[in-house]
Short mmCIF file of C-alpha atoms and ligand atoms in Angstrom, two decimals:
data_model
loop_
_atom_site.label_atom_id
_atom_site.label_comp_id
_atom_site.label_asym_id
_atom_site.label_seq_id
_atom_site.Cartn_x
_atom_site.Cartn_y
_atom_site.Cartn_z
CA UNK V 401 3.29 57.48 40.53
CA UNK V 402 6.15 55.25 41.94
CA UNK V 403 3.88 53.81 44.22
CA UNK V 404 1.14 53.37 41.15
CA UNK V 405 3.85 51.72 38.57
CA UNK V 406 4.31 49.22 41.40
CA UNK V 407 0.44 48.57 42.29
CA UNK V 408 0.48 47.92 37.93
CA UNK V 409 3.52 45.56 38.07
CA UNK V 410 2.84 44.11 40.35
CA UNK V 411 -1.44 43.60 38.65
CA UNK V 412 0.46 42.65 35.54
CA UNK V 413 2.15 39.41 37.53
CA UNK V 414 -0.66 38.54 39.07
CA UNK V 415 -3.18 38.57 35.91
CA UNK V 416 0.02 36.42 34.30
CA UNK V 417 0.50 34.15 37.08
CA UNK V 418 -3.79 33.17 36.84
CA UNK V 419 -2.98 32.99 32.79
CA UNK V 420 -0.20 30.47 33.03
CA UNK V 421 -2.49 28.77 36.08
CA UNK V 422 -5.51 28.68 33.57
CA UNK V 423 -3.47 26.66 31.07
CA UNK V 424 -1.17 24.15 33.30
CA UNK V 425 -4.77 23.78 35.13
CA UNK V 426 -6.73 22.41 32.82
CA UNK V 427 -3.81 20.86 30.77
CA UNK V 428 -4.76 18.80 28.00
CA UNK V 429 -8.19 21.21 26.80
CA UNK V 430 -5.93 23.56 26.12
CA UNK V 431 -2.24 22.98 25.91
CA UNK V 432 -1.38 24.89 22.51
CA UNK V 433 -0.86 21.85 20.23
CA UNK V 434 2.17 21.50 18.19
CA UNK V 435 0.97 20.59 14.90
CA UNK V 436 2.48 17.34 12.66
CA UNK V 437 2.64 18.42 8.85
CA UNK V 438 2.94 14.85 7.18
CA UNK V 439 3.98 14.60 3.81
CA UNK V 440 2.32 12.28 1.69
CA UNK V 441 1.46 11.03 -2.68
CA UNK V 442 -1.92 9.72 -2.31
CA UNK V 443 -1.59 7.32 -5.34
CA UNK V 444 -0.75 4.95 -3.61
CA UNK V 445 -3.68 2.52 -2.12
CA UNK V 446 -4.29 0.71 0.61
CA UNK V 447 -1.29 3.16 2.60
CA UNK V 448 -2.51 6.05 0.62
CA UNK V 449 -6.04 7.25 -1.33
CA UNK V 450 -8.66 10.19 -1.20
CA UNK V 451 -11.68 9.59 -1.16
CA UNK V 452 -13.82 9.56 -4.03
CA UNK V 453 -15.93 12.53 -2.83
CA UNK V 454 -14.51 14.02 0.57
CA UNK V 455 -10.72 14.08 -0.52
CA UNK V 456 -9.76 13.32 2.62
CA UNK V 457 -6.60 11.65 2.85
CA UNK V 458 -7.29 7.68 3.72
CA UNK V 459 -5.06 4.61 4.31
CA UNK V 460 -2.98 2.50 6.61
CA UNK V 461 -0.21 4.89 6.69
CA UNK V 462 -2.86 7.58 6.71
CA UNK V 463 -4.17 6.30 9.60
CA UNK V 464 -0.49 5.66 11.54
CA UNK V 465 0.45 8.76 11.43
CA UNK V 466 -2.68 10.09 12.76
CA UNK V 467 -2.63 7.32 15.88
CA UNK V 468 0.83 8.30 16.26
CA UNK V 469 -0.12 12.08 16.41
CA UNK V 470 -2.37 11.43 19.06
CA UNK V 471 0.22 9.40 21.08
CA UNK V 472 2.67 12.50 20.70
CA UNK V 473 -0.48 14.95 21.61
CA UNK V 474 0.64 16.73 18.64
CA UNK V 475 -2.29 17.21 15.43
CA UNK V 476 -1.64 15.94 12.22
CA UNK V 477 -1.96 18.21 9.09
CA UNK V 478 -1.61 16.05 6.10
CA UNK V 479 -0.20 17.20 2.56
CA UNK V 480 -0.13 15.92 -0.77
CA UNK V 481 2.55 16.18 -2.83
CA UNK V 482 4.48 14.68 -5.91
CA UNK V 483 6.85 11.67 -4.96
CA UNK V 484 10.04 13.08 -6.10
CA UNK V 485 9.16 16.52 -4.21
CA UNK V 486 8.91 14.39 -0.81
CA UNK V 487 12.65 14.67 0.90
CA UNK V 488 13.13 18.72 -0.49
CA UNK V 489 9.92 19.60 1.22
CA UNK V 490 11.28 18.20 4.79
CA UNK V 491 15.16 19.27 3.77
CA UNK V 492 12.83 22.92 3.63
CA UNK V 493 10.87 22.69 6.54
CA UNK V 494 7.79 22.40 4.72
CA UNK V 495 6.55 19.48 6.07
CA UNK V 496 8.17 17.43 9.60
CA UNK V 497 7.63 13.90 8.70
CA UNK V 498 6.77 11.70 4.85
CA UNK V 499 4.13 9.24 5.63
CA UNK V 500 4.48 7.84 1.35
CA UNK V 501 4.89 4.01 1.74
CA UNK V 502 8.58 5.23 1.29
CA UNK V 503 11.51 2.34 1.45
CA UNK V 504 14.63 2.79 3.53
CA UNK V 505 17.41 2.92 1.37
CA UNK V 506 20.67 2.96 1.23
CA UNK V 507 20.56 6.49 -0.97
CA UNK V 508 17.90 8.18 1.35
CA UNK V 509 19.47 8.07 4.63
CA UNK V 510 22.27 9.89 3.17
CA UNK V 511 19.85 12.65 2.93
CA UNK V 512 16.86 11.80 5.65
CA UNK V 513 16.45 10.43 8.67
CA UNK V 514 13.86 6.80 9.20
CA UNK V 515 12.31 5.85 11.89
CA UNK V 516 12.39 2.28 12.98
CA UNK V 517 10.58 0.35 9.78
CA UNK V 518 6.89 -0.28 9.98
CA UNK V 519 6.18 -2.67 6.90
CA UNK V 520 7.32 -4.93 4.64
CA UNK V 521 7.47 -5.16 1.73
CA UNK V 522 8.82 -5.20 -1.48
CA UNK V 523 8.36 -5.03 -5.89
CA UNK V 524 6.72 -6.80 -8.77
CA UNK V 525 6.06 -6.78 -12.40
CA UNK V 526 2.35 -6.18 -13.73
CA UNK V 527 1.13 -6.48 -16.99
CA UNK V 528 -2.37 -6.14 -18.62
CA UNK V 529 -3.79 -10.15 -18.58
CA UNK V 530 -3.67 -10.85 -22.41
CA UNK V 531 0.31 -10.80 -21.76
CA UNK V 532 1.29 -14.39 -21.57
CA UNK V 533 5.57 -13.25 -22.83
CA UNK V 534 6.48 -11.90 -19.79
CA UNK V 535 6.97 -13.69 -16.97
CA UNK V 536 9.73 -12.47 -14.92
CA UNK V 537 12.39 -9.83 -15.04
CA UNK V 538 14.35 -11.76 -17.38
CA UNK V 539 11.62 -10.98 -20.00
CA UNK V 540 11.13 -7.40 -19.57
CA UNK V 541 15.05 -6.71 -21.42
CA UNK V 542 14.27 -4.59 -24.28
CA UNK V 543 10.11 -3.75 -23.67
CA UNK V 544 8.82 -0.48 -22.23
CA UNK V 545 7.79 -0.16 -18.42
CA UNK V 546 6.21 2.54 -16.64
CA UNK V 547 7.60 3.35 -13.35
CA UNK V 548 6.71 6.75 -10.13
CA UNK V 549 9.80 8.61 -10.51
CA UNK V 550 11.51 9.12 -7.69
CA UNK V 551 10.70 5.04 -6.80
CA UNK V 552 12.41 1.87 -6.00
CA UNK V 553 10.48 0.64 -8.94
CA UNK V 554 11.77 3.33 -11.38
CA UNK V 555 15.65 1.89 -10.21
CA UNK V 556 14.54 -1.62 -10.44
CA UNK V 557 13.21 -0.34 -13.84
CA UNK V 558 16.97 1.49 -15.36
CA UNK V 559 18.81 -1.70 -14.61
CA UNK V 560 17.00 -3.48 -16.81
CA UNK V 561 19.60 -3.70 -19.99
CA UNK V 562 17.83 -2.65 -23.05
CA UNK V 563 14.37 -1.58 -21.97
CA UNK V 564 12.87 2.10 -22.01
CA UNK V 565 11.08 3.18 -19.00
CA UNK V 566 8.52 6.03 -18.61
CA UNK V 567 8.08 8.24 -15.23
CA UNK V 568 5.44 9.30 -14.42
CA UNK V 569 4.30 11.30 -11.72
CA UNK V 570 1.20 9.79 -10.12
CA UNK V 571 0.78 5.21 -10.09
CA UNK V 572 -3.09 6.24 -11.19
CA UNK V 573 -1.06 7.20 -14.52
CA UNK V 574 1.58 4.20 -14.44
CA UNK V 575 -1.57 2.01 -14.27
CA UNK V 576 -3.22 4.00 -17.07
CA UNK V 577 -0.55 3.87 -19.37
CA UNK V 578 -0.72 -0.25 -18.99
CA UNK V 579 -3.77 -0.60 -19.59
CA UNK V 580 -3.59 1.78 -22.61
CA UNK V 581 -0.73 -0.54 -23.70
CA UNK V 582 1.63 3.05 -23.97
CA UNK V 583 3.93 0.17 -22.48
CA UNK V 584 4.15 -3.44 -21.97
CA UNK V 585 4.57 -3.73 -18.20
CA UNK V 586 4.88 -1.89 -14.56
CA UNK V 587 6.94 -2.12 -12.00
CA UNK V 588 5.28 -1.34 -8.35
CA UNK V 589 5.96 -2.20 -4.81
CA UNK V 590 3.45 -5.45 -4.30
CA UNK V 591 1.27 -4.51 -1.74
CA UNK V 592 0.33 -1.83 -3.89
CA UNK V 593 -0.34 -3.85 -6.78
CA UNK V 594 -1.90 -7.40 -5.14
CA UNK V 595 -4.28 -4.19 -3.79
CA UNK V 596 -4.78 -2.61 -7.37
CA UNK V 597 -6.35 -6.17 -8.35
CA UNK V 598 -8.97 -6.27 -6.48
CA UNK V 599 -10.21 -3.00 -7.12
CA UNK V 600 -9.73 -1.39 -10.66
CA UNK V 601 -7.28 -3.87 -12.18
CA UNK V 602 -9.74 -6.98 -11.30
CA UNK V 603 -10.49 -7.75 -15.48
CA UNK V 604 -6.92 -6.21 -16.83
CA UNK V 605 -4.50 -7.04 -14.74
CA UNK V 606 -2.07 -9.87 -13.15
CA UNK V 607 1.18 -9.89 -11.75
CA UNK V 608 3.48 -11.51 -12.46
CA UNK V 609 7.07 -13.22 -11.70
CA UNK V 610 8.49 -13.24 -7.91
CA UNK V 611 8.50 -10.81 -5.18
CA UNK V 612 11.93 -8.53 -5.65
CA UNK V 613 14.01 -6.49 -2.93
CA UNK V 614 12.53 -7.02 0.24
CA UNK V 615 11.86 -3.55 1.67
CA UNK V 616 11.04 -1.62 4.65
CA UNK V 617 8.66 1.65 4.61
CA UNK V 618 9.72 3.79 7.49
CA UNK V 619 8.94 7.48 8.08
CA UNK V 620 11.13 9.75 6.98
CA UNK V 621 12.40 13.03 8.31
CA UNK V 622 14.67 15.86 7.95
CA UNK V 623 18.36 14.89 8.98
CA UNK V 624 18.73 14.09 12.20
CA UNK V 625 15.19 15.51 13.50
CA UNK V 626 14.80 14.66 17.21
CA UNK V 627 10.87 13.86 15.91
CA UNK V 628 12.22 10.25 14.81
CA UNK V 629 13.68 9.20 18.12
CA UNK V 630 9.59 10.58 19.22
CA UNK V 631 7.67 8.85 16.78
CA UNK V 632 10.21 5.39 17.04
CA UNK V 633 8.72 5.77 20.84
CA UNK V 634 4.84 5.72 19.69
CA UNK V 635 5.36 3.53 16.99
CA UNK V 636 6.49 1.20 20.16
CA UNK V 637 3.60 2.29 22.14
CA UNK V 638 1.66 1.47 19.36
CA UNK V 639 2.34 -1.52 18.66
CA UNK V 640 2.13 -3.15 21.92
CA UNK V 641 -0.88 -1.67 23.02
CA UNK V 642 -2.45 -3.21 19.92
CA UNK V 643 -3.27 0.46 17.85
CA UNK V 644 -1.00 -0.54 15.26
CA UNK V 645 -2.34 -4.25 15.03
CA UNK V 646 -5.89 -2.55 14.45
CA UNK V 647 -5.09 -0.56 11.96
CA UNK V 648 -3.09 -3.33 10.19
CA UNK V 649 -5.88 -6.05 10.13
CA UNK V 650 -8.70 -3.51 9.05
CA UNK V 651 -6.59 -2.38 6.37
CA UNK V 652 -4.65 -6.17 5.09
CA UNK V 653 -7.16 -8.19 6.55
CA UNK V 654 -5.38 -9.77 8.76
CA UNK V 655 -2.46 -9.46 12.13
CA UNK V 656 0.31 -8.92 10.81
CA UNK V 657 2.78 -12.24 10.53
CA UNK V 658 4.59 -12.37 14.66
CA UNK V 659 8.18 -11.91 14.72
N1 LIG P 501 8.16 2.31 -2.01
C1 LIG P 501 8.97 2.84 -2.63
C2 LIG P 501 9.70 3.81 -2.91
O1 LIG P 501 10.31 3.78 -1.47
C3 LIG P 501 7.29 3.81 -4.03
C4 LIG P 501 7.24 4.56 -2.43
C5 LIG P 501 5.55 5.16 -3.85
O2 LIG P 501 4.89 5.08 -4.40
N2 LIG P 501 4.68 5.93 -2.64
O3 LIG P 501 10.77 3.72 -3.70
#
């Protein structure tokens, strides 16, 4: 009886060794791919939006997140949520990384860990084409402004004396409110406004004033997550091997300015 046990035990050990060996032998093909759960708010073209019919996530951030995942050997899964839900989702562990044109701010740094910056942005004012009154931030005093909830644009609008600020969940609603004349102006990230001016906003709206508040976008992680270092390493590799430039040029029509 004892002997049998020993044989069975040996057999089991052998089978395990074979199984492990197989896994190790063809490492890349059979390795369980770890999943990178990415959260975004996809009304922020050209950084993130959903393709009309397929609803597939597209944009600069989405391509970059997928390229980072590939570098790290991780499978990227993208989740759609409200912009103000992204940081809570990191902290509850529902997502591992935010890719949402999120500006690196001191306030947010208290709650999350950011990657190295991957894009330089800033804010702008958008009004309808027929508006000749608003030309700068000063002109917004006492006016009605639409913003996306939880954004740096919302923070900026909150500081305009006497302004009545309305917050919306999506930027689609923000622009609609402007075009329906529910508000006088919008404060939003400049590259997103610029892109919108080449699309739906073309004949309706215009950008006015100087670019405000140089901001850098970073990917965000749960505070002190080790993933940030891995992403920084992968991002540096993408910059070095030309993949970052390729993705940048795809969405912005030109290579990034040399640093
Ligand atoms: N960059 C802005 C922010 O971080 C807006 C981001 C967004 O609307 N997706 O608040």
